[in-house]
Structure formats: C-alpha cells, structure tokens
Amino acid sequence: MTLEKGSKIGRYEIRSLLGAGGMGEVYLAFDTKLERNVALKLLTKSDNKEHLARFKQEAKAIIALNHPHILTVYEFGQHENQHFIVTEYLQGKTLRETLKEDSISLADAVEIGVQIANALSSAHGAGIIHRDIKPENIMILPDGYIKVLDFGLAKMTGAYNQPAQKPEDSTASLLQTKAGMIMGTVNYMSPEQIRGKDIDERTDIWSLGVVLFEIIGKTRPFDGDSIGEVIAAVLEHQTPLLSNFNPKISEEVEETIYKALQKNKLKRYQTAHDFAADLKKAKIGIESGKWLISADTLRQNQLNLAESDSVGTAKPDPQNLPDKKKETLTNPNLESNLNTQIIKQNRLGWIVMIFLIFLFAGTGFYLFSGNDQIAVKKDWKTKRLTTNGNVINAAISPDGKFIAYIQEEEGNQSLWLKQVSETAGRELTKPSSKNYSKLTFSPDGNTIYFVVFEKTPFGTLYRIPFLGESPQKILENVDSNITFSPDGKRFAFIRSITKEGVDQILTAKIDGSDKKVLAERKKPLFYTINTREGLAWSNDGKTIAAAAGQQTADGENMSVIEIDAETGEEKVLSEQQWARVGKIIWTKDGKNLYLTAADHDTNLYQIVLLNKDSGKVEKITNELSDYLNISLSENDDTMLSVVKSDISNTFLASLENPQQAVQIAKGNHDGRNGLKFMPDGKILYVSLESGNNDIWKMDADGKNRIQLSFDKAADEYPTVSPDGKFVIFVSNRTGVPHIWRMNADGSQPIQLTDRGGESFPTVTPDAESVIFSSRTPNQPMLLWKVPIGGGQIIPKTSEQTHWASVSPDGKLIACLTLLEQENNVIKLAIVSAENGKLIKTFDSVGSIASPNFPPVLRWTHDSRNIAYISTVQGVSNIMLQPVDSDKTRRLTDFSSDRIFSFDLSNDGAQIVFARGTSRNEIILFEDFSG
C-alpha cells in the first residue's frame, strides 16, 4: 500500500512516491530531525525471506562504504513490522534513462567509467563485490557525478570479516529465479559468474567493461533473443572490436575496454584501481586530441602486424608463429588475446607520432648562419616515457641510457631509476613525506645527487650510488641543483640567506668539504626564484651560467648571466628578460645554452635556445604546457624534460551541497588563474581562449561569455568592487605585474600601482580601497593599500603577509604569514583591518592551495569562516576555518582531482570552483643535436 503524503516512518515525513519495484517502494521523505530531504526505501513484503535477506544485504553493504560515488546510507531500521533504508536523496537520471534520451560523448563515457571504477575500488577494498553493475544501477547527477546504486546482490568477501561465500551461493542461483530479473542482469555477468564459479572483484571489472562498451558502441557486446543465447554469447563468442560500432573511438579506450572484457580473468584487469588508472590516461588523450585514430587505420595496422613476426611487446620465435596464427582461427579466446596484443603493440608508435605533431604544432624552427649560428634540428623524435602523471623531477644520465626521476604517490615522494628502453623502474628510496628535488647525475654517471626539503625551506644534499645503496648525506643548506666542474672534483650550488636578503653561489668538493663563496647577490638582486635549478658549469670549466634577477620599481625580471669560475665576475649573456628562468644546460661545444624560461604574458615555462656570443634567443616550444626541467646527454643527442599539463573545468554548486555541482565551463584553463562572483551573480574568470590569460565574464550557468580584457599581456586574479562598478586585476602589460582597474564592461583600464610585483588584490567592503601583496627590495612580502580611484600607496602590515582577503564586515583580513620563530612555517592568519596587527594564526589541513598554484582565501558571507583550498595526497578540497575555533571542517568531499581556484557568492548560497587534473610526464627528445 502506497504511503500518503505527510505520513511518517519514524522521524521521516513522506513527501512523494519516487518509484516502486518488486521488492519495495522508494519515497522522497523529509528528515525532521536533521532537516534534509532523504530517499526512503520501504520493503513492502517483509514476510518474504528472500527479499528481506537481500534488503538487509544491501543495507549492510552500503553502510560499510563511504565513497562520493557510492550512494550514502543514513539508516537501516524497522517501523511497525516494515523494514526501511534511508539514503541520500539524489536528483538525476539512471544511466539507462540517459542512454535512451541522450548521446554521451567518448570523453564523458570514459569519465563515467573512471568514477564507477573508483567506487568499485573502494567497495572491493572493503571486501564487497557488487555483482550487479549495469546501467539501471548507475545514477548520473546533474553535475555529471556518478553514484553507484543497489548493493542488494553484493557479496561479502573475507576482507569484510565474513566467511567467503561458496560458489553455489553466487550468481548461478540467480539463473534459477525469475526471468524478469535475469534479463536485466545476465548481459553484464562475467563468464565465471554465469558458470557459478567463485567470483571476486574481477567480475565487477567485466561488468563495467560491458557497460562502457554499451555506452560507446550503443550496443552490448554479448546479446541475444533469449537468456540462453546471451549466455552462449558470453561464454563462447569472441569479444567484438568496439571500433566496429564506433569508428571514432580512440585506440587507447579500445585497448582498455578490451582488457576489461578478457574472458580469462587472469588476463583481465586485476583491480578496479588499475582499470580506473588506464581510463584516466585514455581520457587525457581524448581531451588533448593526441590519440584519436580511425577504425580503418586500426584494422589495417592489426592486419599488418598479424602478417609480421612481432606480436605483443616480446618478439616470438619465428618458427612458432605460423602455428600460433593457425590456432587463432580455431581458438576465439586466443584470437581475442592476439587482438589485444596487436592493439597494445601498435599504440606506442601512434602515440609518439601524433603526440609529436601536436607538440610542435605552431612552433617555429629557425636556422641562422655565421658565427651567431643557432641550429635547431627539425626532425628529432619524441617519446613519452611515463603515463602516470605523477613525476616531479627527472634527469637523464650522461650516456643517455638511464633516467632518475622522482614520483609522488598519495602525497609521498620517492626516487626511482629506469632504463630509457624499459617501462618499469626501480625504487631507490622508500616513499616519504619529504620533498625530493634537484636531480643531478655525477659526470661518470655512477651516482645520483638530489636535494631533500623537510619542514624548512632549506635543502639538504644527498647522493646515492647507481646500484641503489642507502643515501649518503653530503651538505646542508643547499637551495638549488648542483652542477659539476668538468673534472668532477667540485660542484657549485646556490645558498639563500633569507634573513640577510643574500643569495650566494658556492663551490665545494664532492664530499661537501672546502666550501668557497664564488659570487653573491644582495637584494634587490637575486639568483634564486621558484625552481632554483638555474646553474650550469661550462664544459671548459671557465664559467658557470646562472639564472639571475633583479627587483626594481617595475617588479622582478630574470635573465641569464655567466660567472667567471675563478674571480666570480658576472657577465650578462642576453638582454632578454623573462618572468622566470628555470633549468640551464650547456651544449657540448659551449656555444649555446638550453634553458626553461617563462614569458610575462603566459607565465608558462618553455624550452629556449640561447646563443652565448650573440645573445640571440629562439623558442624551441610554444605551448600551453609547462616544461618544468630539462637535461641533456653528453653528446647533445638526447634531451629529457618533465612536461606539466593542466586540465581545468569550472563548476557551480549550492553551498549546502557542493558535491552536486553543475559544470558551466570546460577547457581553455578557464578559472584556473582566477574566479570571482560579481554582485549581480555573474562570474568573472580568467581564460586562455584568446591565446592569452584574459579576463572574461559569464552568466552563472556558463552562458553569454564576454571577453573583458584584450591586452597581449597576462591579466589574472580579478576581483570586483562591492558596488559592481569596477574590476580590479593583476596585469603585466607594462612588463611587470601591477594592480589595474577597469570598468565592469572592460572599458577604461587604469593602472593603480607602480611598485612592481604587486599581486592578489582584494577590495574593502566600502569600495574605497584595494588591499594587495607586494615586496620591496630588502623587505619581506607585506600587504599594502591603495585608493580604488588611485593615489598614495601605504603599507597595511609590518609582518610578512601575503594573499589577502578582507572579511565582508570589513573588520578582519585573512592572509598567510611566514613565522620565523617557528622555523619559517607558513600559517593561515588573521590581521586587523584597522591597524594591520596580527591577531591569530591557524594550522592548515594539508598544503594550502593546489600544488604549484597560489593560495585562494575567501570569507563566508557572515564573516565567521575563512575558506581555503587544502590538498592532501594529491586531492584538493575546500576547508572552512572558523575564526573563533581551531577546529577546521570540510566543505567539499572530493576523492580525486585538484581545485585550482574558487569563490563564494555574496549571499552565501553558491560556490564556483575550477577543478581538474594536473599531470607531469617525462618526454624524451631523441636525435636532438643539430
């Protein structure tokens, strides 16, 4: 009997009937105690033992889980002989409904797979096998987020603290139940599940593979007019090529799904985590356009490879190959495996070729003649050596055969070594919370040097033998990479003496003894900034090239200098000025230098070639990726780089439920370098859509996108006056960053500051002043104030403070401060808006901000909480820090991806955030020398 509106089950008031099935009814209800909408699933026939057992099984399974992509259960109970489950209330459509109504893009299909696989990985880790993954049990929310439903058939394994079920208790019994239930399930059952054999998490992997095949191919891989025909198809028929049904599929996706549908579960993905990881890689390829390949090309390549003597990654014995070919004609499973191997063998060549085309599209190559020749070879080869996206730093050995690299997993870093020709690496140090960086091979290639940063901003130099013994501590207070003299007897490095505002270049023996100061810069001059990789000892041993900069009234600029290795005398190598200079390396002949440098307009590191004698500069790359570091083999024929790529999408959500966000912008790094609500509800954001970092405006639903700034320089970090008249932002259109103001429609841009290096403005609630960060020579970073109409600039704080945000009531300023008395620990802080005095500090949860991105601080509309981005183990969430408490609470609960920027609406009702992925991969340039 259907419950009436207004009736109650315990504290739950019935609002409406959402649906009904064979086991029970689902209602929209209101939790009168916690004042929230919930879904209440009521078992209508409590005397049915089978239904009751399944009902309890579902509650037991889901209550054991806590994952953002799994339906959350609040309560399982009984009311007047009626059993019920209370869950979160979801507004969305099942995947089955979506497939009937809408077309799902390839990228969205893969993203659905990633989210389901992550949910399954969590369930499997808790010892729970779902056993009924199908489109009916997958809910798609309006923001694109996935929820896995219905654990009524779940199997509890030993990991759940339950005795493992017998094979006869598995899905084989389902084949003897009602036909109506089977037709909705058997198409997605794994072969072992149908046969009634013991099952594990790999059966869920199979089912997800079938679901993804159906989404992308718009048909099931195994089908029939009866249950028997479907079972026969699953057990006996070869898995069809997905590209037969969708010619536009990427090769990477086809291979991944094909592996999930291996009938021998030993050849299938062994964990849902691995399945999700490969799906993520495929999605990156789809969004970048690097791996799209037509079905016709794929089939032709398979045919060519089948006719060759190479199958898979290992070359088989030619004498055995004909027999193996014959066997595939009569053995469908072997043929399936062969096809998978062919796809895998063929992938690398296409990835390399297409990535190379993409990498250098639009890049200029130049040839000069005479003594100032810069020869950039056009036909080098490019390889991507990693696919996990978690490489922090890397270096190639002098002979070009080995790579040392640092990778990060779940917030911990470790040092690895691999051969260039091999896929797998060897771990040299155990994962640790320490930060590893500045990798350098010794000149003989037998030792790896690296710098470790732990708790303080000052590094410690270690070395580890090539064969991987325990690391040996060499020297403390090493703040840069080291670079060796040609004879390998000494090395040079940078040391920063922060309190004195001094940067020094020192040399030392390879055991760290006999330290000598070669050169020194006092602020406003400096050597170090950001990467601290810019040192290179010339091959003739006479000079050391260094990245060097100067703070002026126009801000910070960097160039490349040459320092005499005996006298310390400096010589400028180029008049070119950059916002940042990273790694520097000499060519073998000593005529040119390669470096990574970032222009003021894009602020992205690119590879640059600098001629020592003429000072001429040519860009090797010109893209929307960061080349974080480079290294070169001793023959100049192989270069290695770590390339960082960010994918950012913009979402809007209610502050009450930020998990159910709606995507309003996609691509072009939208929002990554700034997001801000306007008083009228529109959203300011920074986009690269025009080729530059420019400021745009859009409606809250992502429509009516209007470009507001058009200068060729970078315009970033916009904010808006409370009356909505002005947009305040940071621009380097004069050559260095300053604070600018323009009207809300983008007209009449006016420069407000001229100190140089100003950043991160915030407007006071009375709309009269702009608070911003700036650092003067020989002084720490402070907060400053300038009238919004322009005028005198005055200091706001006297202690080191940065990244300000003024509270809505105008009384407080949130910022970050560096506490020297606590070993230079950065803390969240509150200062008085009246006198700039420090009032209180807080410890942050995780690291503040997304790694390599500036912190973003926002106030809730009642001025009682500070919101900030916290990143823990590579995953970002937004935290709320109450001003009157030390306890921090989580606003979002994401289990993947990073948040780059965000803002809260003035009325406290909404949140907008830019969220996505940040991947670092190792790229190898072969045949590189001219």
GROMACS .gro file of C-alpha atoms in nm, residues 762 764 771 783-784 796-797 801-807 809-816 829-840 857 859 866:
model
   37
  762THR     CA    1   4.102   4.240  -0.269
  764THR     CA    2   3.738   4.662   0.100
  771ILE     CA    3   4.447   4.565  -0.048
  783LEU     CA    4   5.011   4.386   0.248
  784TRP     CA    5   4.959   4.735   0.104
  796LYS     CA    6   4.894   4.778   0.567
  797THR     CA    7   5.104   4.525   0.762
  801THR     CA    8   5.195   3.856   0.496
  802HIS     CA    9   5.057   3.753   0.157
  803TRP     CA   10   4.736   3.658  -0.031
  804ALA     CA   11   4.486   3.882   0.146
  805SER     CA   12   4.108   3.860   0.167
  806VAL     CA   13   3.901   4.122   0.352
  807SER     CA   14   3.603   3.999   0.556
  809ASP     CA   15   3.214   4.320   0.762
  810GLY     CA   16   3.543   4.498   0.690
  811LYS     CA   17   3.696   4.420   1.030
  812LEU     CA   18   3.945   4.143   0.950
  813ILE     CA   19   4.189   4.041   0.679
  814ALA     CA   20   4.268   3.676   0.616
  815CYS     CA   21   4.615   3.605   0.477
  816LEU     CA   22   4.913   3.374   0.507
  829ALA     CA   23   4.645   3.417   0.972
  830ILE     CA   24   4.401   3.692   1.065
  831VAL     CA   25   4.513   4.054   1.092
  832SER     CA   26   4.322   4.360   1.196
  833ALA     CA   27   4.182   4.560   0.906
  834GLU     CA   28   4.213   4.871   1.121
  835ASN     CA   29   4.580   4.859   1.221
  836GLY     CA   30   4.725   4.559   1.034
  837LYS     CA   31   4.833   4.383   1.354
  838LEU     CA   32   4.848   4.004   1.361
  839ILE     CA   33   4.557   3.870   1.569
  840LYS     CA   34   4.564   3.492   1.532
  857LEU     CA   35   4.133   3.265   0.062
  859TRP     CA   36   3.528   3.456   0.362
  866ILE     CA   37   3.774   3.151   0.614
   0.00000   0.00000   0.00000
